[in-house]
Structure formats: C-alpha cells, structure tokens
Coordinates of C-alpha atoms in Angstrom, one line a residue:
Chain G
M126 CA 16.9 17.1 -16.5
T127 CA 17.9 20.3 -14.9
A128 CA 14.8 20.4 -12.7
R129 CA 15.7 16.9 -11.5
N130 CA 19.1 18.0 -10.3
Q131 CA 17.6 20.4 -7.9
N132 CA 15.9 17.6 -6.1
S133 CA 17.2 16.9 -2.7
K134 CA 19.2 13.7 -2.2
N135 CA 18.9 14.1 1.5
P136 CA 17.2 11.0 2.9
L137 CA 15.7 13.0 5.8
H138 CA 13.5 14.9 3.3
G139 CA 11.5 11.8 2.5
L140 CA 11.7 10.4 6.0
W141 CA 10.2 13.6 7.4
A142 CA 7.4 13.7 4.7
L143 CA 6.4 10.1 5.5
T144 CA 6.6 10.6 9.3
N145 CA 4.5 13.8 9.0
R146 CA 1.9 11.9 6.9
E147 CA 1.4 9.5 9.8
L148 CA 1.3 12.3 12.4
K149 CA -1.1 14.4 10.4
K150 CA -3.7 11.7 10.5
W151 CA -3.3 11.6 14.2
Y152 CA -3.2 15.3 15.3
K153 CA -5.8 16.3 12.7
E154 CA -8.3 14.0 14.3
P155 CA -8.4 14.9 18.0
I156 CA -10.7 12.0 18.5
F157 CA -7.9 9.6 17.8
L158 CA -5.7 11.3 20.3
F159 CA -8.5 11.3 22.8
M160 CA -9.2 7.6 22.2
S161 CA -5.6 6.7 22.5
I162 CA -5.3 8.6 25.8
I163 CA -8.6 7.5 27.3
Q164 CA -7.8 3.8 27.3
P165 CA -4.7 3.9 29.5
V166 CA -6.4 6.5 31.7
I167 CA -9.3 4.1 32.2
W168 CA -6.9 1.3 33.1
M169 CA -5.1 3.5 35.4
G170 CA -8.1 5.0 37.0
L171 CA -10.1 1.9 37.3
F172 CA -7.5 -0.7 37.9
G173 CA -5.1 1.4 39.9
K174 CA -7.8 2.8 42.1
A175 CA -9.9 -0.3 42.4
M176 CA -7.0 -2.6 43.4
N177 CA -6.5 -0.6 46.6
I178 CA -4.0 -3.1 47.8
G179 CA -2.8 -1.0 50.7
S180 CA -6.2 -1.1 52.4
I181 CA -6.2 -4.9 52.5
F182 CA -4.4 -4.6 55.8
T183 CA -6.3 -1.7 57.4
S184 CA -9.9 -2.3 56.5
T185 CA -10.3 -5.8 57.9
D186 CA -11.7 -6.7 61.3
F187 CA -8.9 -9.3 61.7
P188 CA -8.0 -9.4 65.4
V189 CA -4.6 -7.7 65.5
P190 CA -2.3 -8.5 68.4
P191 CA -2.2 -5.7 70.9
G192 CA 0.5 -3.2 70.3
V193 CA 0.6 -3.6 66.6
D194 CA -0.6 -0.8 64.4
P195 CA -2.1 -2.2 61.2
Q196 CA -1.3 1.1 59.5
V197 CA 2.4 0.7 60.1
I198 CA 2.4 -3.0 59.1
S199 CA 0.6 -2.1 55.9
Q200 CA 3.0 0.7 55.1
Q201 CA 6.0 -1.6 55.6
I202 CA 4.6 -4.5 53.6
M203 CA 3.7 -2.2 50.7
E204 CA 7.1 -0.5 50.8
Q205 CA 8.8 -3.9 50.7
T206 CA 6.6 -5.3 47.9
F207 CA 6.1 -2.3 45.7
G208 CA 8.8 0.1 46.8
T209 CA 6.1 2.6 47.5
S210 CA 3.2 2.6 49.9
D211 CA 0.8 3.7 47.2
Y212 CA -0.2 1.1 44.7
F213 CA -1.8 3.7 42.4
S214 CA 1.5 5.5 42.0
Y215 CA 3.2 2.1 41.4
M216 CA 0.9 1.0 38.6
S217 CA 0.3 4.4 37.0
V218 CA 4.0 4.5 36.1
G219 CA 3.6 1.0 34.7
I220 CA 0.8 2.4 32.5
L221 CA 3.4 4.6 30.7
S222 CA 5.0 1.4 29.3
F223 CA 1.5 0.2 28.5
V224 CA 0.9 3.3 26.4
V225 CA 4.2 2.8 24.5
L226 CA 3.5 -0.9 24.0
F227 CA 0.1 -0.4 22.5
T228 CA 1.1 2.4 20.2
A229 CA 4.0 0.4 18.9
M230 CA 1.8 -2.6 18.3
F231 CA -0.6 -0.7 16.2
S232 CA 2.1 1.0 14.1
G233 CA 2.4 -2.3 12.3
M234 CA -1.2 -2.2 11.3
S235 CA -0.7 0.9 9.2
M236 CA 2.0 -0.9 7.3
V237 CA -0.5 -3.6 6.4
W238 CA -3.0 -1.0 5.2
D239 CA -0.4 0.8 3.2
R240 CA 0.4 -2.4 1.4
R241 CA -3.3 -3.2 0.8
L242 CA -4.3 0.2 -0.4
G243 CA -1.3 0.4 -2.8
F244 CA 0.4 3.3 -1.1
L245 CA 3.4 1.2 -0.4
N246 CA 3.8 0.3 -4.0
K247 CA 3.5 3.9 -5.0
A248 CA 6.1 4.9 -2.4
L249 CA 8.4 2.1 -3.7
S250 CA 8.2 3.4 -7.2
T251 CA 9.6 6.8 -6.1
P252 CA 13.3 7.3 -5.3
V253 CA 12.6 7.6 -1.6
A254 CA 15.0 5.6 0.5
R255 CA 13.5 2.2 1.4
G256 CA 14.7 2.6 5.0
S257 CA 12.7 5.8 5.3
I258 CA 9.5 3.9 4.6
I259 CA 10.1 1.8 7.7
F260 CA 11.6 4.4 9.9
A261 CA 8.8 6.9 9.2
K262 CA 6.5 4.3 10.8
V263 CA 8.9 3.9 13.7
F264 CA 9.4 7.6 14.4
S265 CA 5.7 8.5 14.1
A266 CA 5.0 5.7 16.7
V267 CA 7.7 7.2 18.9
V268 CA 6.4 10.7 18.7
R269 CA 2.8 9.6 19.3
S270 CA 3.6 7.4 22.2
L271 CA 5.9 10.0 23.9
I272 CA 3.1 12.7 23.7
Q273 CA 0.5 10.2 24.9
A274 CA 2.8 9.1 27.7
G275 CA 3.4 12.7 28.7
I276 CA -0.4 13.4 28.9
V277 CA -1.0 10.2 30.8
L278 CA 1.7 11.1 33.3
I279 CA 0.1 14.5 33.9
V280 CA -3.3 12.8 34.4
A281 CA -1.7 10.3 36.8
F282 CA -0.3 13.2 38.8
L283 CA -3.7 14.9 39.0
L284 CA -5.2 11.6 40.1
G285 CA -2.7 11.4 43.0
L286 CA 0.6 10.0 41.8
Q287 CA 3.2 10.7 44.5
L288 CA 6.4 11.9 42.9
N289 CA 9.8 11.2 44.3
P290 CA 10.7 14.4 46.2
N291 CA 13.9 14.7 44.2
F292 CA 12.1 14.7 40.9
N293 CA 13.5 17.3 38.5
V294 CA 13.9 18.1 34.8
F295 CA 16.7 15.5 34.4
N296 CA 14.4 12.8 35.7
A297 CA 11.7 13.9 33.3
F298 CA 14.2 13.8 30.5
G299 CA 15.3 10.3 31.6
V300 CA 11.7 9.1 31.6
F301 CA 11.2 10.1 28.0
A302 CA 14.6 8.8 27.0
A303 CA 13.7 5.4 28.3
L304 CA 10.3 5.4 26.7
F305 CA 11.9 6.6 23.4
L306 CA 14.3 3.7 23.4
V307 CA 11.8 1.0 24.1
C308 CA 9.4 2.4 21.5
I309 CA 12.0 2.3 18.8
G310 CA 12.6 -1.3 19.6
L311 CA 9.0 -2.4 19.9
S312 CA 7.7 -0.6 16.9
S313 CA 10.6 -2.0 14.8
I314 CA 9.5 -5.5 15.9
F315 CA 5.8 -5.0 15.1
I316 CA 6.6 -3.3 11.7
L317 CA 8.9 -6.2 10.9
I318 CA 6.1 -8.6 11.6
A319 CA 3.8 -6.6 9.3
I320 CA 6.3 -6.0 6.5
R321 CA 5.3 -9.1 4.5
S322 CA 1.8 -9.4 5.7
T323 CA -1.1 -8.5 3.5
R324 CA -3.9 -9.3 5.9
W325 CA -4.7 -7.0 8.8
E326 CA -6.4 -10.0 10.5
T327 CA -3.0 -11.7 10.8
Q328 CA -1.5 -8.6 12.3
M329 CA -4.4 -8.2 14.7
A330 CA -4.0 -11.8 15.8
V331 CA -0.3 -11.3 16.5
V332 CA -1.0 -8.1 18.4
N333 CA -3.6 -9.8 20.5
L334 CA -1.4 -12.7 21.2
L335 CA 1.5 -10.6 22.4
N336 CA 0.0 -7.7 24.2
L337 CA -1.1 -9.3 27.4
P338 CA 1.9 -11.6 27.9
L339 CA 4.2 -8.7 27.4
L340 CA 2.2 -6.6 29.8
F341 CA 1.6 -9.1 32.6
G342 CA 5.0 -10.8 32.1
S343 CA 6.6 -7.7 33.4
N344 CA 6.7 -5.5 36.4
A345 CA 4.3 -3.0 34.9
L346 CA 1.4 -4.0 37.2
F347 CA 3.0 -6.3 39.8
P348 CA 6.5 -6.9 41.1
T349 CA 8.3 -9.7 39.3
K350 CA 9.9 -10.9 42.5
L351 CA 6.6 -12.3 43.6
M352 CA 6.1 -14.2 40.4
P353 CA 6.8 -17.9 39.8
D354 CA 10.4 -18.6 38.6
W355 CA 9.5 -19.3 34.9
L356 CA 7.6 -16.0 34.7
Q357 CA 10.5 -14.2 36.3
T358 CA 12.8 -15.6 33.6
F359 CA 10.5 -14.3 31.0
A360 CA 10.2 -10.9 32.7
K361 CA 14.0 -10.7 32.8
I362 CA 14.2 -10.6 29.0
N363 CA 11.0 -8.5 28.5
P364 CA 11.9 -5.0 27.6
I365 CA 8.8 -3.7 29.3
T366 CA 10.3 -4.7 32.6
Y367 CA 13.4 -2.5 32.0
V368 CA 11.5 0.5 30.8
T369 CA 9.1 0.3 33.7
D370 CA 12.0 -0.1 36.2
A371 CA 13.8 2.9 34.7
T372 CA 10.8 5.1 34.7
R373 CA 9.8 4.0 38.2
Q374 CA 13.2 4.8 39.5
L375 CA 13.2 8.2 38.0
I376 CA 9.6 9.1 39.0
L377 CA 9.0 7.3 42.3
F378 CA 12.0 5.8 44.0
Q379 CA 15.3 6.9 45.3
T380 CA 17.4 6.3 42.1
D381 CA 19.7 3.3 42.2
V382 CA 22.3 4.5 39.7
A383 CA 23.8 1.0 38.9
Q384 CA 20.4 -0.5 38.3
L385 CA 19.2 2.5 36.2
T386 CA 22.4 2.3 34.1
F387 CA 21.8 -1.3 33.5
D388 CA 18.2 -0.6 32.4
F389 CA 19.3 2.0 29.9
V390 CA 22.0 -0.2 28.5
F391 CA 19.5 -3.0 28.0
L392 CA 17.0 -0.6 26.4
A393 CA 19.6 1.0 24.1
G394 CA 20.7 -2.5 23.0
F395 CA 17.2 -3.6 22.4
A396 CA 16.4 -0.5 20.3
L397 CA 19.7 -0.8 18.4
I398 CA 19.3 -4.4 17.6
F399 CA 15.8 -4.3 16.4
S400 CA 16.0 -1.1 14.4
T401 CA 19.1 -2.5 12.6
I402 CA 17.2 -5.7 11.8
G403 CA 14.3 -3.5 10.6
L404 CA 16.6 -1.6 8.3
M405 CA 18.2 -4.7 6.9
L406 CA 15.0 -6.5 6.3
S407 CA 13.3 -3.5 4.8
W408 CA 16.0 -3.6 2.2
R409 CA 15.4 -7.2 1.5
Y410 CA 11.7 -7.4 1.5
L411 CA 10.7 -4.0 0.1
S412 CA 12.8 -4.5 -3.0
R413 CA 11.2 -7.7 -4.4
Chain S
M226 CA 13.3 6.6 -33.6
E227 CA 14.6 6.9 -30.0
E228 CA 13.3 4.3 -27.7
V229 CA 12.7 5.2 -24.0
I230 CA 11.7 1.8 -22.9
V231 CA 13.4 -1.3 -24.2
A232 CA 12.5 -4.8 -22.8
E233 CA 14.4 -7.9 -23.8
G234 CA 13.2 -11.3 -22.8
L235 CA 11.6 -9.8 -19.7
T236 CA 10.2 -12.6 -17.6
R237 CA 8.6 -13.0 -14.2
V238 CA 7.8 -16.3 -12.6
F239 CA 5.8 -16.4 -9.4
N240 CA 6.2 -19.3 -6.9
K241 CA 8.6 -21.0 -9.3
S242 CA 5.6 -22.2 -11.4
L243 CA 3.2 -19.4 -12.5
V244 CA 4.8 -17.7 -15.5
A245 CA 3.1 -14.3 -15.4
V246 CA 5.3 -12.6 -18.0
D247 CA 7.0 -14.9 -20.5
H248 CA 10.0 -13.5 -22.3
V249 CA 8.5 -10.3 -23.7
D250 CA 10.4 -8.0 -26.1
F251 CA 9.2 -4.6 -27.0
G252 CA 10.4 -1.0 -27.4
V253 CA 8.5 2.1 -26.6
R254 CA 9.3 5.2 -28.7
K255 CA 9.8 8.6 -27.3
G256 CA 6.6 10.6 -27.1
E257 CA 4.1 7.9 -28.0
I258 CA 1.2 6.4 -26.0
F259 CA 2.0 2.8 -25.8
G260 CA -0.8 0.4 -24.8
F261 CA -0.6 -3.0 -23.2
L262 CA -3.9 -4.6 -24.0
G263 CA -5.0 -7.9 -22.5
P264 CA -7.5 -9.6 -20.3
N265 CA -7.3 -9.6 -16.5
G266 CA -4.4 -11.8 -15.4
A267 CA -2.5 -11.5 -18.7
G268 CA 0.6 -10.1 -17.0
K269 CA 0.1 -6.4 -17.7
T270 CA 0.5 -5.2 -14.1
T271 CA 3.4 -7.6 -13.5
T272 CA 5.1 -6.0 -16.5
I273 CA 4.5 -2.5 -15.3
N274 CA 5.7 -3.4 -11.8
M275 CA 9.0 -4.7 -13.2
L276 CA 9.5 -1.6 -15.3
I277 CA 8.8 0.7 -12.4
T278 CA 11.3 -1.3 -10.3
V279 CA 8.9 -2.5 -7.5
L280 CA 9.1 -6.1 -8.7
K281 CA 12.2 -7.9 -9.7
S282 CA 12.4 -9.7 -13.0
T283 CA 13.1 -13.4 -12.9
E284 CA 14.9 -13.2 -16.2
G285 CA 15.7 -10.7 -19.0
D286 CA 16.6 -7.1 -19.1
A287 CA 14.9 -3.8 -19.6
T288 CA 16.0 -0.2 -19.7
V289 CA 13.8 2.9 -18.9
C290 CA 15.1 6.3 -20.0
G291 CA 18.4 4.6 -20.7
F292 CA 18.7 3.2 -17.1
D293 CA 18.8 -0.5 -16.3
I294 CA 15.8 -1.5 -14.2
K295 CA 18.0 -3.8 -12.0
K296 CA 21.3 -2.0 -11.7
E297 CA 20.1 1.7 -11.8
A298 CA 16.7 1.3 -10.1
S299 CA 17.0 4.6 -8.3
D300 CA 17.7 6.5 -11.5
V301 CA 14.7 4.8 -13.2
R302 CA 12.5 5.8 -10.3
S303 CA 13.4 9.5 -10.5
C304 CA 12.6 9.8 -14.2
I305 CA 9.3 8.1 -14.2
G306 CA 5.8 8.8 -12.9
V307 CA 3.4 6.1 -11.8
V308 CA -0.4 6.1 -11.7
P309 CA -1.3 2.9 -10.1
Q310 CA -4.4 0.8 -10.6
E311 CA -5.6 1.4 -7.0
Y312 CA -6.5 4.7 -5.5
T313 CA -3.4 5.2 -3.4
A314 CA -4.0 8.7 -2.2
D315 CA -4.2 9.0 1.5
E316 CA -7.9 9.5 2.4
D317 CA -7.2 11.3 5.6
L318 CA -5.2 14.0 3.9
T319 CA -6.4 16.7 1.5
G320 CA -5.7 16.6 -2.2
L321 CA -3.0 19.2 -2.0
E322 CA -1.3 17.4 1.0
N323 CA -1.3 14.2 -1.0
I324 CA 0.4 15.8 -4.0
L325 CA 3.0 17.5 -1.8
L326 CA 3.7 14.2 -0.1
C327 CA 4.4 12.7 -3.5
A328 CA 6.7 15.6 -4.3
D329 CA 8.6 15.0 -1.0
L330 CA 9.1 11.4 -1.9
Y331 CA 11.0 12.6 -5.0
G332 CA 12.9 15.1 -2.9
I333 CA 11.5 18.1 -4.7
P334 CA 12.1 21.3 -2.7
R335 CA 8.9 22.8 -1.2
K336 CA 9.2 26.1 -3.1
V337 CA 9.1 24.2 -6.4
S338 CA 6.6 21.6 -5.4
K339 CA 4.0 24.1 -4.1
Q340 CA 3.9 25.9 -7.4
R341 CA 3.8 22.7 -9.4
A342 CA 1.1 21.1 -7.2
N343 CA -1.1 24.1 -7.8
E344 CA -0.5 24.0 -11.5
L345 CA -1.3 20.3 -11.7
L346 CA -4.4 20.7 -9.6
E347 CA -5.5 23.4 -12.0
L348 CA -4.8 21.1 -14.9
V349 CA -6.9 18.2 -13.6
E350 CA -9.6 20.7 -12.4
L351 CA -9.3 19.9 -8.7
S352 CA -8.2 23.4 -7.5
K353 CA -11.6 23.9 -5.9
F354 CA -11.3 20.8 -3.9
K355 CA -7.6 20.9 -3.0
D356 CA -8.2 21.5 0.7
K357 CA -10.9 18.9 1.0
K358 CA -10.0 15.5 2.4
V359 CA -9.6 12.8 -0.3
E360 CA -12.3 10.7 1.4
T361 CA -14.9 13.1 0.1
Y362 CA -13.7 12.7 -3.5
S363 CA -15.5 10.7 -6.2
G364 CA -13.9 8.0 -8.2
G365 CA -13.2 10.3 -11.1
M366 CA -11.7 12.9 -8.9
R367 CA -9.4 10.4 -7.2
R368 CA -8.2 9.2 -10.6
R369 CA -7.4 12.8 -11.5
L370 CA -5.6 13.3 -8.3
E371 CA -3.5 10.1 -9.0
L372 CA -2.7 11.5 -12.4
A373 CA -1.5 14.8 -10.9
C374 CA 0.6 12.9 -8.3
G375 CA 2.2 10.9 -11.1
L376 CA 3.2 14.1 -12.8
I377 CA 4.7 16.0 -9.9
N378 CA 8.3 15.1 -10.8
R379 CA 7.9 16.0 -14.5
P380 CA 8.5 12.5 -15.6
E381 CA 9.9 11.5 -18.9
V382 CA 7.7 8.4 -18.9
L383 CA 4.4 8.1 -17.2
F384 CA 3.1 4.6 -16.4
L385 CA -0.6 4.3 -16.2
D386 CA -2.0 1.0 -14.9
E387 CA -5.6 0.6 -16.0
P388 CA -6.2 4.3 -15.7
T389 CA -10.0 4.0 -16.1
L390 CA -10.7 0.8 -14.2
G391 CA -13.9 1.0 -12.3
L392 CA -15.0 4.3 -13.8
D393 CA -18.3 4.8 -15.5
V394 CA -18.4 5.4 -19.2
Q395 CA -18.6 9.2 -19.0
T396 CA -15.9 9.6 -16.4
R397 CA -13.8 7.2 -18.5
R398 CA -14.1 9.4 -21.5
A399 CA -13.3 12.5 -19.5
T400 CA -10.2 10.7 -18.1
W401 CA -9.0 10.0 -21.6
G402 CA -9.4 13.7 -22.3
Y403 CA -7.1 14.5 -19.4
I404 CA -4.6 11.9 -20.4
K405 CA -4.4 13.3 -24.0
R406 CA -4.1 16.8 -22.7
L407 CA -1.3 15.9 -20.2
K408 CA 0.6 14.3 -23.0
E409 CA 0.4 17.3 -25.2
E410 CA 1.2 19.6 -22.3
F411 CA 4.3 17.8 -21.2
G412 CA 5.3 15.9 -24.3
M413 CA 6.2 12.8 -22.4
T414 CA 5.9 9.1 -23.2
L415 CA 3.0 7.2 -21.8
F416 CA 3.0 3.5 -21.1
M417 CA -0.5 2.3 -20.2
T418 CA -2.2 -1.0 -19.6
T419 CA -5.9 -1.6 -20.2
H420 CA -8.4 -4.2 -20.8
Y421 CA -10.8 -1.9 -22.5
L422 CA -10.5 -2.2 -26.3
E423 CA -12.1 1.2 -27.0
E424 CA -9.5 2.7 -24.7
A425 CA -6.6 1.2 -26.5
D426 CA -8.1 2.1 -29.8
S427 CA -8.8 5.8 -29.1
L428 CA -5.8 6.6 -27.0
C429 CA -2.8 4.6 -28.0
D430 CA -0.4 5.2 -30.8
R431 CA 0.8 1.6 -30.7
V432 CA -0.7 -1.4 -28.9
A433 CA 0.8 -4.7 -27.8
I434 CA -1.7 -7.4 -27.2
I435 CA -0.6 -9.6 -24.4
D436 CA -2.1 -12.9 -23.5
Q437 CA -0.9 -15.4 -20.9
G438 CA 2.3 -13.5 -20.4
K439 CA 3.2 -13.3 -24.1
I440 CA 3.0 -10.5 -26.6
I441 CA 1.1 -11.9 -29.5
A442 CA 0.8 -8.8 -31.7
L443 CA 2.3 -5.3 -31.6
D444 CA 1.4 -2.4 -34.0
T445 CA -0.7 0.7 -34.4
P446 CA -4.4 0.0 -33.8
D447 CA -5.1 0.8 -37.5
A448 CA -2.5 -1.6 -38.8
L449 CA -3.7 -4.3 -36.4
K450 CA -7.2 -3.9 -37.8
E451 CA -6.0 -3.8 -41.3
S452 CA -4.0 -7.0 -40.8
L453 CA -7.3 -8.8 -40.4
G454 CA -7.7 -8.0 -44.1
G455 CA -11.3 -6.9 -44.2
D456 CA -14.7 -6.6 -42.6
I457 CA -16.4 -9.3 -40.5
M458 CA -19.8 -10.5 -41.4
T459 CA -21.6 -12.7 -39.0
L460 CA -24.7 -14.6 -40.1
A461 CA -26.9 -17.3 -38.8
I462 CA -29.1 -19.6 -40.8
E463 CA -32.1 -21.5 -39.7
Q464 CA -31.0 -24.9 -41.0
K465 CA -28.8 -26.1 -38.1
E466 CA -27.7 -29.3 -39.8
A467 CA -26.6 -27.7 -43.1
D468 CA -23.1 -26.6 -43.8
V469 CA -22.9 -23.7 -46.2
T470 CA -19.3 -22.9 -45.7
G471 CA -18.4 -24.0 -49.2
L472 CA -21.2 -22.1 -50.7
I473 CA -20.2 -18.8 -49.1
E474 CA -16.6 -19.3 -50.1
T475 CA -17.6 -19.3 -53.8
T476 CA -18.6 -15.6 -53.5
P477 CA -15.9 -13.3 -54.7
R478 CA -14.0 -11.2 -52.1
V479 CA -14.8 -13.7 -49.4
K480 CA -11.5 -14.4 -47.7
E481 CA -12.3 -16.8 -44.9
V482 CA -15.3 -18.6 -43.4
K483 CA -15.4 -20.0 -39.9
K484 CA -18.4 -22.0 -38.8
Q485 CA -19.7 -22.5 -35.3
D486 CA -23.0 -24.4 -35.1
N487 CA -25.3 -22.5 -37.4
I488 CA -23.3 -19.2 -37.1
Y489 CA -20.8 -18.3 -39.7
R490 CA -18.1 -15.7 -39.3
V491 CA -17.1 -14.5 -42.7
K492 CA -14.1 -12.3 -43.4
V493 CA -14.8 -10.2 -46.5
E494 CA -13.4 -7.3 -48.4
N495 CA -15.7 -4.4 -49.0
G496 CA -18.4 -5.8 -46.8
E497 CA -21.2 -3.4 -47.8
E498 CA -21.2 -4.8 -51.3
T499 CA -20.4 -8.4 -50.7
A500 CA -22.9 -9.0 -47.9
P501 CA -26.0 -8.6 -50.1
Q502 CA -24.4 -11.0 -52.7
I503 CA -23.9 -13.7 -50.1
L504 CA -27.4 -13.1 -48.8
S505 CA -29.1 -13.5 -52.1
L506 CA -26.9 -16.6 -52.9
L507 CA -28.1 -18.3 -49.7
M508 CA -31.7 -17.4 -50.2
A509 CA -31.6 -18.6 -53.8
K510 CA -30.4 -22.0 -52.5
G511 CA -33.3 -22.1 -50.0
Y512 CA -31.5 -21.3 -46.8
K513 CA -33.1 -18.9 -44.4
V514 CA -30.8 -16.3 -42.9
V515 CA -32.1 -15.4 -39.4
N516 CA -29.5 -13.1 -38.3
L517 CA -26.9 -10.9 -40.0
S518 CA -24.4 -8.4 -38.8
L519 CA -21.5 -6.6 -40.5
T520 CA -18.8 -5.0 -38.5
K521 CA -15.8 -3.0 -39.4
P522 CA -12.8 -4.6 -37.7
T523 CA -12.3 -3.5 -34.1
L524 CA -9.5 -4.4 -31.7
D525 CA -11.9 -7.0 -30.4
E526 CA -11.8 -8.7 -33.7
V527 CA -8.1 -8.4 -33.7
Y528 CA -7.9 -9.9 -30.3
L529 CA -10.2 -12.8 -31.4
E530 CA -8.0 -13.3 -34.5
Y531 CA -4.8 -13.6 -32.6
T532 CA -5.9 -15.4 -29.5
G533 CA -8.7 -17.5 -30.9
K534 CA -11.0 -16.3 -28.1
S535 CA -13.1 -13.2 -27.5
M536 CA -12.0 -10.8 -24.9
R537 CA -15.5 -10.5 -23.7
E538 CA -15.9 -14.3 -23.5
E539 CA -12.7 -14.3 -21.5
E540 CA -14.2 -11.9 -19.1
A541 CA -17.3 -14.1 -18.8
T542 CA -15.2 -16.9 -17.4
Q543 CA -14.2 -14.6 -14.7
E544 CA -14.1 -17.2 -12.0
S545 CA -11.0 -18.9 -13.4
M546 CA -9.4 -15.6 -14.1
F547 CA -10.2 -14.4 -10.7
S548 CA -8.5 -17.3 -9.0
K549 CA -5.4 -16.9 -11.2
R550 CA -5.4 -13.2 -10.4
I551 CA -5.6 -13.9 -6.7
T552 CA -2.6 -16.3 -6.9
M553 CA -0.6 -13.6 -8.7
R554 CA -1.6 -10.9 -6.2
R555 CA -0.6 -13.1 -3.3
A556 CA 2.7 -13.9 -4.9
R557 CA 3.2 -10.3 -5.8
H558 CA 2.6 -9.1 -2.3
R559 CA 5.1 -11.5 -0.8

C-alpha cells in the first residue's frame, strides 16, 4: 500500500508516456520520417513546379497587341489571382496544410490498431486518465506534423520559395501556432471517428473519402475566389482554408491584420470545439 | 478467510440479447490461484473484463480488493495487474521500454520503475533481451513480458486471461512455472481463465467451471474429481444390438452406467479391481469386449459430468463457437 501512495496522480505523467510511445515509433525509424516528408515534397516539387502557371502568358506565340509587355501582364494577373507572382511559392505554403491534414488523418489509424491489438484494453485497465489516451494521440500527431511542416518549409525555401521581405521570428512562430491549432482540431476529429471502430479498413475508407475534398475544397492549391459558389461555401467552413490563409499571410504576403486575426479565431475555435468533444466522448466510449 | 474478489449476481448482456455472463456469484480468497475453466465463448473473458473495469456490468455487483468495480473503478485499477489474452506489448519498442510504459500508466516514478523493471525482467529471464525490439521476441518471451508488465505495480490481484493460449506444450509448462514462482515471490492472489484442463488442474487452488455464462461447479480440483465418486471405465462390446447395462450394474461397486451405442461409460469405485470382474462377467455371458479403458477422474470427466458434454467435443464444434465468439467480440469492442 505504501508503495502505491508514492505513485504520481499527475495526469501529465501518463499523457507524456503515451505521447512518447507514439513519437518513439516515429523518430526511431528514420524511414517513417523520410516517407512522411517525401510525399509532400514530391507534391510540392512536381505539382508546384510542373504547373508553371506564370509562364502561360509568356511562353505562347499569341499575337500580343503592340505596346503590351506579356511579362507585365502575366505578373499582374498572377498577383491578382494568387497574391504572388510565383505559383510555386503559393502552393508550397498550401502544402504545409497538406502535411498537417495527412498526419492528422493517420493518427486515427493507430487508435484502431491499439484496439485491435489489445493495447487499448490494457491501457484502460490501468489507472491512467481516459482523456490521456486520446490526447496522447492528438499531441503526438501535433508534434509530428509540426516537425514535418518545418522540414517541408525549409525544403520549399531551398526549392525557391520567395519569402515576404518582412518575414521574421514572430511570423515563423505564427505559422507554427496556426498549424498547431488546426492539427489539434483535425486529429481530434479523426481519432473520434476511430474511437469506436475496430476495422482499419473503415478508417482507411473514411480517410480516403475526406482527404481530397478537404484539400481541393480549400485555398491550399488554388484561390477560392475562382471556384464555383457552392465550392466557395464549402471552402468557407473548411479549416484548411483558414490555416492556409494564415500561413500564407505570414510567409508570403503583406500581413492583413484583421484577416489574420479572424483566421486565428476560427482556428482556435475549431481546435477548442473538437478537442472538447474528443475529451467528452472518450469518457463515454472508452468506459464501456 | 478473507476474500479479495467478491462477485454477486454479476451479469453482462450484449446487444440486449446475448447473455455472456449470467448472474454469477463467487468469492476469491486472498493468496489463492483461482481458475475460471470453460470452453471458448463461455464468458470467461467477459467476466475478467468486468472485474478489471474495462467493461461495464449489466447487472450485479463485484468488489476487487474491497473496492466497488463500478463506483471505485480507479482504485480497483491501481491495485490490480492484468495479463491480457492478446500480446499487447508494442512491437516497435524494446522489452524494457514496454515495461516502463506500463509503469508510467500507473504513475510509478521513474526511479522506482527502472529498478522494478530490471528485477522483473530478471525474474522472467528476459534481461538479455531487454533492449531488443519486441517484434524479435518469440511467443513464450512475449507472454513472459506481458507477465512482467502485469506485475510492475506490485498488484494485490493479478488477472491472467488464458495465459498460455497459443503456446506449445513445453512453453506452456514453462509459463506455469513462472506463474507459480511469481505467486510465491509476491504472495498475491491470482485470477486466471483457461480452457486447458491440465492447466486448471496443476495450477489452481480452486476452480470454477463456467458454461454458457453460468458457474456450474466451484471447488478445489481434487474435490471436484472426488465428487464424481470414483473412476471411469469405458468399454465397448462387439454386439451392437445388445444392452448390457443391467448386467454391468449387478457387479458390486458399480455406481452408474451410461450407454451410448455399444459404448458404456461406467462409474466405479476402486476401478483396478472392479474392471476385471466386469470383464469376466461379460465374457462369461458371451459378449466380446473390443475396447476397454480405465481412467482416474480428470477435470475433463468433471466437466463432462456437470455439463453433459465433453470439453473436447465442444472444441470440435468450433464453427458454432467461433460465430458466437465473433458476435461477442464485436459487441465487446463497441
């Protein structure tokens, strides 16, 4: 009995242990880190560079009226559409959201595996807080995606991302804060979907169903103002839109403070709502 | 005698129709190895899951170490250890990391848990492999690792769910050795489920036979065997159409005869002496005995006596059991 009294009642003890378990699997296998980085880099490198939208206007033999410089026209159109004259810079920032989205999606998978392999039941038979079991998944997804996003950002810079001239430490901090918030919300959602599922196939199907709509129904790859109305409506409630806008403002554009504040309020609300639901439902469904 | 687990009318119904555990009552005494014996799908794991507070009971109450499993679940959890049926250790982590993870789930400070983990690894003879990933472990090694994990919080009661499931005979015997040693070392109470009769017989101080969610017998293995009241003689005669039941019954010390086709299951006292008498009697009447066996009662006989079916037969109709089991698993995982 005496030995038991020394045991820590601090919920962070178990939370950290479970989070560290997830992270260990990841950093101990550099191949996983490499694989999780390589996919967004390929997207960015191939898609961003291949879709050389700026050159549509300059590389054609279309007879240009005299006195018009296609270079200038292209510059203006690009600026108006994307807010920057370089599509690669535009979409490589969008890829940061992509990294977070995909990491969050697969965090639900490990929940399904833990249930199948019996680890979940074992954890439930210990006094560890039920909420810790869920939040360990969320936090490990957050840590993973922030590190991956950081690496992808550096790669993008090396590949020719043109930073906003005023970019400083606070901007960098803001970028990670935005990614942090969206990752909390997204991984809570995907873990919630997984919480009662025993089949990884179901989880896979859900992930596959949701990833592309969430990605394309946002401004990650293309501005929403050029999209049809119904898609714009969807993009307006899609958190990916807000995280991409916030990061883009901080990395590429002259920061519009009002818009940026709204982005952060939306993201904070999103994170708060879904993590709260996650906590409540974990109580309900994990204690059967 | 002090009882560390008391169950009263414990019941679990899945999907409002499948009664997995049906009003069971039992008490487990401090320091004993208590076995739950029954075929697959009898409700053993469901009972354990209710006692270790991962599954809610539909009806009834139980206390573990004096704590109510419903109202004081957290207290129950901190005084028990669990060795689940599955291999739950994380394959990507080493043996030591797995034990330390378990320790962290109990909130045991690192200083204490490191020392304990090393002691336990020594005890289950895994010290040499503690820094190897669990994916390189054999089945027996994993089972030992699970045992060590279950002991990290020095539990008062250790729950073992089918501790030797899927192990070969040698490894199974070795695992029994570990279990016995652990019990002596820590002087705790063990609650285990099994569907291996030999296991219950050689390990358990008391055994509850559970079938279709109900406890049908509960006593020491010896007392259960004695309750059969004698040895079992099984014989077959060539004459299929004849009925020699009455004839066998005339022999002294024969207590009961059951006939199935041309096979007779005879319960006798002092079988070594009675069997030859029966044999000569049958031969004198012109019956030809083609097969004869005499067995001292085992738990299988006990099981047969109480449930009217052989446990081995039951396993033979695995298909039906399998489907029932799947239903229960699904329901359990909901």
